[in-house]
Short mmCIF file of C-alpha atoms and ligand atoms in Angstrom, two decimals:
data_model
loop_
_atom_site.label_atom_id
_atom_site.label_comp_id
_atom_site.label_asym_id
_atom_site.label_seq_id
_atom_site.Cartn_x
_atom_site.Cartn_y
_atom_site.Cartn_z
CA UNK A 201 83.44 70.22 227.81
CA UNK A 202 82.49 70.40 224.39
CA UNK A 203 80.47 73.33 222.80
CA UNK A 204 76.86 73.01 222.28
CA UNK A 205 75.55 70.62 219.37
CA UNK A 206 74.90 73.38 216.54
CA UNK A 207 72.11 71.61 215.90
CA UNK A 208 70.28 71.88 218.58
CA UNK A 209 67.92 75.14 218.87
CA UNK A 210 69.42 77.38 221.65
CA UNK A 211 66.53 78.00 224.59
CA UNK A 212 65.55 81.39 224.54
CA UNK A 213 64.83 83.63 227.16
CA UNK A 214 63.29 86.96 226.89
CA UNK A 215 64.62 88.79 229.88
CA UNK A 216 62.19 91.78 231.03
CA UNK A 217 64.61 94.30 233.38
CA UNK A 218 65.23 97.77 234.02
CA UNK A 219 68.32 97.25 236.64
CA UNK A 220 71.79 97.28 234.05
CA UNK A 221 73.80 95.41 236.40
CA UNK A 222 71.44 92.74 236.75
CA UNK A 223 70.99 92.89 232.77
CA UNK A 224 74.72 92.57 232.07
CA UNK A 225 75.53 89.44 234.39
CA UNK A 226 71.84 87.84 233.10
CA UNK A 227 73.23 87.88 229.40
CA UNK A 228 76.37 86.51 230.46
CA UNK A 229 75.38 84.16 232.58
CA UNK A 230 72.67 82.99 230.55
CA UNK A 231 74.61 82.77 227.68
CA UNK A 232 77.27 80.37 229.28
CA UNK A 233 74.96 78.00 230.59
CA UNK A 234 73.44 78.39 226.49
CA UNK A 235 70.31 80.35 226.38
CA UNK A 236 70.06 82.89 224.23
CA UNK A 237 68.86 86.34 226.35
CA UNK A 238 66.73 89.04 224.51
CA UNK A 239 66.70 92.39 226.84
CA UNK A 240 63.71 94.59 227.54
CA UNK A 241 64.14 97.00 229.85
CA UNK A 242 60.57 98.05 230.77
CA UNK A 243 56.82 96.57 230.32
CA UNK A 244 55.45 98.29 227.32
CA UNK A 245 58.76 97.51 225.26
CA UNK A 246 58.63 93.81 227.35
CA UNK A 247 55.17 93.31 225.70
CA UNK A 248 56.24 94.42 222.20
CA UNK A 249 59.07 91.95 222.01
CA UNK A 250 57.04 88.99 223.56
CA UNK A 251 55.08 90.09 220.13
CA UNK A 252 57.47 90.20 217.84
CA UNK A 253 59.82 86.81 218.86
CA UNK A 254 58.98 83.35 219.74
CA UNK A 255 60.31 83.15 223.69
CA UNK A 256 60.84 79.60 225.23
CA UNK A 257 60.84 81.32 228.69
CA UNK A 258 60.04 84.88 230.08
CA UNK A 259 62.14 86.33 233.30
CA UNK A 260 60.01 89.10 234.19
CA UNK A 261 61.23 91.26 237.06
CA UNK A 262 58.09 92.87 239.00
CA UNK A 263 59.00 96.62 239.72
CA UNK A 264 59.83 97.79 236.01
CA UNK A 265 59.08 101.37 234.11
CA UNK A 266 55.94 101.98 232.61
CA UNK A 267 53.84 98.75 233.05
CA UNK A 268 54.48 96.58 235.81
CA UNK A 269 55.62 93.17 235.78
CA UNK A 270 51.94 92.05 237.20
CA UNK A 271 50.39 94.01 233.87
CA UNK A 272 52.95 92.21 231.84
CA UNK A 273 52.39 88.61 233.19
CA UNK A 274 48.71 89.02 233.06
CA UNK A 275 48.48 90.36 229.63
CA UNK A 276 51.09 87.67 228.19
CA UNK A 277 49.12 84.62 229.83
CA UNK A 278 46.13 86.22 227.97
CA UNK A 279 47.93 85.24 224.73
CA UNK A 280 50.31 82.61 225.66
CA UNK A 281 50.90 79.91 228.22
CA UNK A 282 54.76 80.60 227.54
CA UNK A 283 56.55 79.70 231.00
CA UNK A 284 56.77 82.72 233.44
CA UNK A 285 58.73 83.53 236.32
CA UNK A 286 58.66 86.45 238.44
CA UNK A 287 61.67 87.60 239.59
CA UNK A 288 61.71 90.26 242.50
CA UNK A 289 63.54 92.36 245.16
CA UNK A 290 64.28 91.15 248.41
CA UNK A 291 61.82 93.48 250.84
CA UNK A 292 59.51 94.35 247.90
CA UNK A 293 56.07 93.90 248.80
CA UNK A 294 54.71 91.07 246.97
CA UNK A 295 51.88 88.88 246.86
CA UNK A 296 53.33 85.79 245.74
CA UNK A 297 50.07 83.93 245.86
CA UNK A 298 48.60 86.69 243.43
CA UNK A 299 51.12 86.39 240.84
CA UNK A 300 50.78 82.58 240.53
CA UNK A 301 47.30 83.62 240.10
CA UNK A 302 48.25 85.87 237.38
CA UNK A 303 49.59 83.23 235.55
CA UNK A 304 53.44 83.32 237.19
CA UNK A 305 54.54 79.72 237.15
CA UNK A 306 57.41 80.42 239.74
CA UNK A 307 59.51 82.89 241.03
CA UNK A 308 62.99 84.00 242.29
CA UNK A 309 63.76 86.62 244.89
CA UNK A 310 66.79 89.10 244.03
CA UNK A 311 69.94 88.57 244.97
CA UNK A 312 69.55 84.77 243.21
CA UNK A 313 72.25 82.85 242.46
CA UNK A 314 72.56 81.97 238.65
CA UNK A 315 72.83 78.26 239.04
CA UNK A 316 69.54 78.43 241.33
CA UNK A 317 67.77 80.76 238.50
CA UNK A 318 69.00 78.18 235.55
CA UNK A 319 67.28 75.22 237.52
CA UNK A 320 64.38 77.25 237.82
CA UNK A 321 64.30 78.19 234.35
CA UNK A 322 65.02 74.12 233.41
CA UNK A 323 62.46 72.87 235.59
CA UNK A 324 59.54 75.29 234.32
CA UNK A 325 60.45 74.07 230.27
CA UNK A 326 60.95 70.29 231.50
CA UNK A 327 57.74 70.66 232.84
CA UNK A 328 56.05 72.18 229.38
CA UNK A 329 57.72 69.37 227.60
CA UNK A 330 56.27 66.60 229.59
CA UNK A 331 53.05 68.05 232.10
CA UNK A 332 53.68 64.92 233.86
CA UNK A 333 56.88 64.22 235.26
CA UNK A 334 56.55 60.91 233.29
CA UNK A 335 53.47 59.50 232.71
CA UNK A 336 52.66 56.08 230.97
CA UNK A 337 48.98 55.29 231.03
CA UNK A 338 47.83 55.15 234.76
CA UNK A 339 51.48 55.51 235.79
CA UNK A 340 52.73 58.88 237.44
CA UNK A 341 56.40 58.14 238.01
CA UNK A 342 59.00 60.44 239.32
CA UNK A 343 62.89 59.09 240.47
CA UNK A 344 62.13 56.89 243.18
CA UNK A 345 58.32 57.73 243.15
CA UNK A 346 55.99 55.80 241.31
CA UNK A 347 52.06 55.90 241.32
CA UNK A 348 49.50 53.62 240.03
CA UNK A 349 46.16 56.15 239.42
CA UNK A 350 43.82 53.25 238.65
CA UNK A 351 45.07 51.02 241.63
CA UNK A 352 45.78 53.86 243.83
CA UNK A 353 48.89 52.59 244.82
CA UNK A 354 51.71 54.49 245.39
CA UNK A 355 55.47 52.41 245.46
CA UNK A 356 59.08 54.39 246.63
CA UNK A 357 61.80 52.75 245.34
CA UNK A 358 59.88 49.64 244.34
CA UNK A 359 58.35 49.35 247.72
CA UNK A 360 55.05 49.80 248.28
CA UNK A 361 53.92 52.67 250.75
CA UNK A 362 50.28 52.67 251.60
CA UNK A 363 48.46 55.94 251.40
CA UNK A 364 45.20 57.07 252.84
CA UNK A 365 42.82 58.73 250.02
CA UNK A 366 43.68 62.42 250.62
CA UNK A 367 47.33 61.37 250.79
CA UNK A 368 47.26 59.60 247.63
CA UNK A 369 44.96 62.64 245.95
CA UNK A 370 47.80 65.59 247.66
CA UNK A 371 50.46 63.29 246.20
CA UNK A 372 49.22 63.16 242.72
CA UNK A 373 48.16 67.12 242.23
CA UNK A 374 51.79 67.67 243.52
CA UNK A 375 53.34 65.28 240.68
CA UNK A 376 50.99 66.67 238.00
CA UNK A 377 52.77 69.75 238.61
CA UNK A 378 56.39 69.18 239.05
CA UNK A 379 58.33 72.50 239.82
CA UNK A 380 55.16 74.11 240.12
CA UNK A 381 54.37 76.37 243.28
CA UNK A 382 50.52 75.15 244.17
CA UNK A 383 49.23 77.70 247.01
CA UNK A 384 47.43 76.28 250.40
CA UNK A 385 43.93 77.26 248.59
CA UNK A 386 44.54 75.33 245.36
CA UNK A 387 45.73 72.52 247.58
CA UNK A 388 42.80 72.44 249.60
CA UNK A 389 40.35 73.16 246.92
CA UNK A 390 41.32 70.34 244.64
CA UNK A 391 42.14 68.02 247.18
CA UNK A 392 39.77 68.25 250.05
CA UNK A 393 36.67 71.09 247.85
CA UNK A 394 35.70 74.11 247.43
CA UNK A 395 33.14 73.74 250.33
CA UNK A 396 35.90 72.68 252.87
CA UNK A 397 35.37 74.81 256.20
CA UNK A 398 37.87 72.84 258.39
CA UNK A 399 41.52 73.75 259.89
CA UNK A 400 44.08 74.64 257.36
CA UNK A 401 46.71 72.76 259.33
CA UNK A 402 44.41 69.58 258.23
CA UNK A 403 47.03 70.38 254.94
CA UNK A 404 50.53 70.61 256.69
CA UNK A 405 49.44 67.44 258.70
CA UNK A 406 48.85 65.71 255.35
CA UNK A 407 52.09 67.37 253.94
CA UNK A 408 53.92 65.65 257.13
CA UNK A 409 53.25 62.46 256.46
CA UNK A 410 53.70 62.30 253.04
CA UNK A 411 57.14 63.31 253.53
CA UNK A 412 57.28 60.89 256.23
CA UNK A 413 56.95 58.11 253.32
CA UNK A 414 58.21 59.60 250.78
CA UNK A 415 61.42 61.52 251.71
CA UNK A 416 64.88 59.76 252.17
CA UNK A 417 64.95 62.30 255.45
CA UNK A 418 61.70 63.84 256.45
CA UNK A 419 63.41 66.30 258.17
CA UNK A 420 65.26 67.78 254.82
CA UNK A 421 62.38 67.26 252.17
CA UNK A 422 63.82 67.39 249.30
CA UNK A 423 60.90 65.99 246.97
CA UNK A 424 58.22 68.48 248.11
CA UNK A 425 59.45 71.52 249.51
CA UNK A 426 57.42 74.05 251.21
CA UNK A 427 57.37 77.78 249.69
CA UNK A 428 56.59 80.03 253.13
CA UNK A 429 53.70 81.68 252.67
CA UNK A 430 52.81 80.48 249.76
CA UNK A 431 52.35 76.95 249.58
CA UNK A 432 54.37 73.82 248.43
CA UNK A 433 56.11 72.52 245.80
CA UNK A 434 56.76 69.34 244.15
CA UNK A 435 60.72 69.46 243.35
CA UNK A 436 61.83 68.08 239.86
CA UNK A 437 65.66 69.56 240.22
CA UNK A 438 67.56 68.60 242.88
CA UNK A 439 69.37 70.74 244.64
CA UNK A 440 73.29 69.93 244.03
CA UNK A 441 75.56 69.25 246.47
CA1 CA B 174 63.23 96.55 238.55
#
């Protein structure tokens, strides 16, 4: 293992929480896997920093002192499109599909296990870096997935699969936001209008078959995964074995 290239900017997180057990494994942790972790330990001081310093990445626990992590999120997406992601306590009452509406762009549930928080944290910047999981003219291309916009055709692993309209349209909002959460409303909304009055399963029945195509085993999706209660998500880190 060698030691990271010197000349290559460490990533750096500004860490927003009030819990100091939490803060002193974070800025280990974070520090090994080589981001560089700036502390605040409650909202007003959160908002001062995100100020002050240039952050590749906020961590932004929800129930903090003074202003909460909803006030923070909200006013920092005023300023900033700066990757977000909520972090929050297992049994807190949360509405998850608020806080992506806030501007969240993910979010981890306490206790998290670093490795799953540093592939969270990678797959919100990979997406900043490239919006598209790779995108070449009409082409939407992720691993084995490829789509052709223009032809509406979609190909796994070279082979062609043949989707039906919605399919193809559920497909593409999903790869145009790789790692992103997308709630059932968004889904439906941009996929089947505003003005749609039918059954939301109309959605998971979609979601089935996709996976159906797409996945190596349907059963374990491991390309879009569903967040419960929330919505789905199109995966761009795979989970190790
Ligand atoms: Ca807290």
């Amino acid at each position: 293992m060698s030691k990271s290239k010197s000349h290559e900017r460490r990533t750096r997180v500004l860490v927003v929480e009030d819990e100091e057990s939490f803060i002193e494994a974070l800025t280990i942790g974070l520090d090994r896997e080589g981001f560089d972790a700036t502390i605040a330990r409650d909202g007003q001081e959160a908002l001062a920093m995100f100020e002050e310093g240039r952050f590749d990445v906020i961590l932004l626990d929800l129930m903090l002192p003074k202003l909460s992590g909803l006030d923070v999120c909200r006013s920092v997406r005023a300023a900033s499109d700066v990757p977000i992601i909520i972090v929050s306590a297992k049994g807190e009452e949360v509405d998850m599909v608020l806080m992506l509406e806030v501007g969240a762009d993910d979010y981890v549930t306490k206790p998290y296990r670093l490795r799953e928080l540093v592939a969270r944290i990678r797959a919100v910047l990979r997406r900043r870096e490239s919006p598209a999981a790779y995108e070449e003219s009409d082409v939407l291309a992720f691993g084995s997935l490829r789509m052709e916009l223009d032809a509406r055709r979609c190909f796994v692993n070279d082979v062609e699969v043949k989707l039906r309209k919605k399919e193809f349209a559920l497909l593409r909002l999903l790869l145009e936001n790789p790692g992103r959460v997308l709630t059932r409303d968004v889904l439906i909304d941009r996929v089947w209008g505003s003005d749609y009055v039918g059954d939301t399963k109309t959605l998971d029945v979609h979601i089935k078959r996709l996976r159906s195509l797409i996945e190596e085993d349907p059963k374990k999706p491991e390309l879009i995964s569903t967040v419960r209660g929330v919505g789905y998500r199109f995966e761009v880190t795979k989970p190790s074995a």
